[in-house]
Amino acid sequence: MDIITRLEVARDRTLKHFELSDEQLALSYGPGKWSVKFILHHLADAETVLFDRIRRTISEPRQVLWAFDQDSWAKGLDYSRMPLDLSRRIYDSVRAGVIHQARLHYDRSGHLEFIHSQTGVRTLKAEFDKVASHNEHHLEQIELALRGL
């Protein structure tokens, strides 16, 4: 499956989960793990961070880009009080931007590099792939939580 298809399929699957009932959103895939609702908020935030890395790499290659602490974001941004519809709209609009840039740059500029503050040199192509795989990973967690219902 090509990168555009992966990004679109993951987007479509993810957006459906924003419409779950409160009972389903409260489910977790394991003890002490995030609820489905928190995973959806996290996906919106992670999408913004990863898209920022993509845009920075296209515009100014080889710069150092910092990791983000997902737990600090969840606490600091208070996911328990964040409107889910706001995260849905953020996720959807930023994913549209990721898909647009992937169409333009995945093959043509995928060799461009950035330096991740924790993992070192990475390429633009690898970052697009990370957007897709990160989303797919969290979809597996959501589906695991929903099967537990």
Short mmCIF file of C-alpha atoms in Angstrom, two decimals:
data_model
loop_
_atom_site.label_atom_id
_atom_site.label_comp_id
_atom_site.label_asym_id
_atom_site.label_seq_id
_atom_site.Cartn_x
_atom_site.Cartn_y
_atom_site.Cartn_z
CA MET A 1 0.00 0.00 0.00
CA ASP A 2 1.48 3.38 -0.94
CA ILE A 3 1.91 6.16 1.60
CA ILE A 4 -1.08 8.22 0.41
CA THR A 5 -3.41 5.25 0.67
CA ARG A 6 -2.07 4.37 4.14
CA LEU A 7 -2.60 7.94 5.34
CA GLU A 8 -6.12 8.11 3.91
CA VAL A 9 -7.19 4.71 5.23
CA ALA A 10 -5.87 5.47 8.72
CA ARG A 11 -7.59 8.87 8.63
CA ASP A 12 -10.93 7.39 7.65
CA ARG A 13 -10.71 4.68 10.30
CA THR A 14 -9.65 7.17 12.98
CA LEU A 15 -12.38 9.72 12.23
CA LYS A 16 -15.06 7.07 12.81
CA HIS A 17 -13.81 6.59 16.37
CA PHE A 18 -14.49 10.22 17.27
CA GLU A 19 -18.20 9.34 17.00
CA LEU A 20 -18.11 6.57 19.63
CA SER A 21 -20.36 6.64 22.69
CA ASP A 22 -19.07 7.98 26.01
CA GLU A 23 -18.96 4.40 27.29
CA GLN A 24 -16.79 3.29 24.37
CA LEU A 25 -14.54 6.37 24.63
CA ALA A 26 -13.86 5.54 28.29
CA LEU A 27 -12.53 2.07 27.45
CA SER A 28 -8.84 1.26 27.70
CA TYR A 29 -6.80 -1.45 26.01
CA GLY A 30 -5.15 -2.38 29.31
CA PRO A 31 -4.84 -1.51 33.00
CA GLY A 32 -3.20 1.87 33.47
CA LYS A 33 -3.32 2.62 29.74
CA TRP A 34 -4.94 5.59 28.07
CA SER A 35 -8.64 5.51 27.27
CA VAL A 36 -9.85 5.60 23.68
CA LYS A 37 -10.71 9.28 24.22
CA PHE A 38 -7.17 10.10 25.38
CA ILE A 39 -5.69 8.19 22.43
CA LEU A 40 -7.80 10.29 20.05
CA HIS A 41 -6.62 13.52 21.71
CA HIS A 42 -3.05 12.23 21.50
CA LEU A 43 -3.43 11.46 17.80
CA ALA A 44 -4.48 15.06 17.15
CA ASP A 45 -1.49 16.41 19.07
CA ALA A 46 1.00 13.96 17.59
CA GLU A 47 -0.27 14.78 14.12
CA THR A 48 0.52 18.46 14.70
CA VAL A 49 4.03 17.68 15.97
CA LEU A 50 4.84 15.29 13.13
CA PHE A 51 3.42 17.70 10.53
CA ASP A 52 5.56 20.48 11.96
CA ARG A 53 8.64 18.26 11.56
CA ILE A 54 7.65 17.50 7.97
CA ARG A 55 7.19 21.16 7.08
CA ARG A 56 10.41 22.19 8.79
CA THR A 57 12.36 19.46 7.00
CA ILE A 58 10.97 20.48 3.61
CA SER A 59 11.69 24.16 4.28
CA GLU A 60 14.92 24.01 6.29
CA PRO A 61 16.58 20.57 6.10
CA ARG A 62 19.16 19.29 8.59
CA GLN A 63 17.95 21.23 11.62
CA VAL A 64 17.56 19.72 15.07
CA LEU A 65 13.92 18.98 15.90
CA TRP A 66 12.95 18.16 19.44
CA ALA A 67 11.11 15.16 20.77
CA PHE A 68 7.88 15.74 22.65
CA ASP A 69 6.76 14.08 25.87
CA GLN A 70 3.29 12.72 25.14
CA ASP A 71 2.41 12.27 28.81
CA SER A 72 3.35 15.88 29.60
CA TRP A 73 1.16 17.03 26.71
CA ALA A 74 -1.77 14.94 27.95
CA LYS A 75 -1.41 16.41 31.44
CA GLY A 76 -0.51 19.97 30.47
CA LEU A 77 -3.23 20.23 27.85
CA ASP A 78 -5.66 18.48 30.21
CA TYR A 79 -7.12 15.89 27.87
CA SER A 80 -9.89 15.22 30.38
CA ARG A 81 -11.30 18.70 29.67
CA MET A 82 -10.41 18.98 25.98
CA PRO A 83 -13.47 18.95 23.68
CA LEU A 84 -13.26 15.82 21.56
CA ASP A 85 -14.74 17.61 18.54
CA LEU A 86 -11.89 20.12 18.68
CA SER A 87 -9.33 17.29 18.55
CA ARG A 88 -11.26 15.69 15.68
CA ARG A 89 -11.13 18.89 13.67
CA ILE A 90 -7.42 19.39 14.41
CA TYR A 91 -6.65 15.80 13.44
CA ASP A 92 -8.68 15.97 10.22
CA SER A 93 -7.28 19.28 9.02
CA VAL A 94 -3.67 18.50 9.85
CA ARG A 95 -3.95 15.07 8.21
CA ALA A 96 -5.14 16.86 5.06
CA GLY A 97 -1.95 18.90 5.18
CA VAL A 98 0.20 15.79 5.69
CA ILE A 99 -1.44 14.08 2.72
CA HIS A 100 -0.96 17.16 0.55
CA GLN A 101 2.75 17.38 1.40
CA ALA A 102 3.22 13.62 0.99
CA ARG A 103 1.83 13.86 -2.55
CA LEU A 104 4.34 16.59 -3.35
CA HIS A 105 7.40 15.48 -1.41
CA TYR A 106 7.38 11.79 -0.44
CA ASP A 107 9.19 10.64 -3.58
CA ARG A 108 10.71 13.91 -4.78
CA SER A 109 12.16 15.14 -1.47
CA GLY A 110 12.07 12.05 0.74
CA HIS A 111 15.86 12.10 1.01
CA LEU A 112 15.85 15.40 2.95
CA GLU A 113 17.07 14.96 6.51
CA PHE A 114 16.50 16.37 9.97
CA ILE A 115 18.15 15.57 13.26
CA HIS A 116 15.78 14.24 15.91
CA SER A 117 16.88 15.27 19.39
CA GLN A 118 16.69 11.68 20.68
CA THR A 119 17.12 9.36 17.71
CA GLY A 120 19.50 11.27 15.45
CA VAL A 121 19.37 11.70 11.68
CA ARG A 122 16.06 10.85 10.02
CA THR A 123 14.65 11.42 6.56
CA LEU A 124 11.51 13.12 5.38
CA LYS A 125 10.30 9.86 3.84
CA ALA A 126 10.77 8.11 7.18
CA GLU A 127 8.75 10.84 8.92
CA PHE A 128 5.84 10.42 6.52
CA ASP A 129 6.03 6.67 7.17
CA LYS A 130 6.05 7.37 10.91
CA VAL A 131 2.84 9.40 10.65
CA ALA A 132 1.12 6.40 9.06
CA SER A 133 2.59 3.74 11.36
CA HIS A 134 1.97 5.80 14.51
CA ASN A 135 -1.69 6.20 13.58
CA GLU A 136 -2.03 2.51 12.67
CA HIS A 137 -0.47 1.50 16.01
CA HIS A 138 -2.99 3.57 17.96
CA LEU A 139 -5.86 2.23 15.87
CA GLU A 140 -4.82 -1.25 16.98
CA GLN A 141 -4.97 -0.10 20.62
CA ILE A 142 -8.42 1.44 20.11
CA GLU A 143 -9.73 -1.70 18.45
CA LEU A 144 -8.29 -3.81 21.25
CA ALA A 145 -10.08 -1.63 23.81
CA LEU A 146 -13.36 -1.86 21.88
CA ARG A 147 -13.11 -5.66 21.62
CA GLY A 148 -12.85 -5.76 25.42
CA LEU A 149 -16.32 -4.23 25.67
#
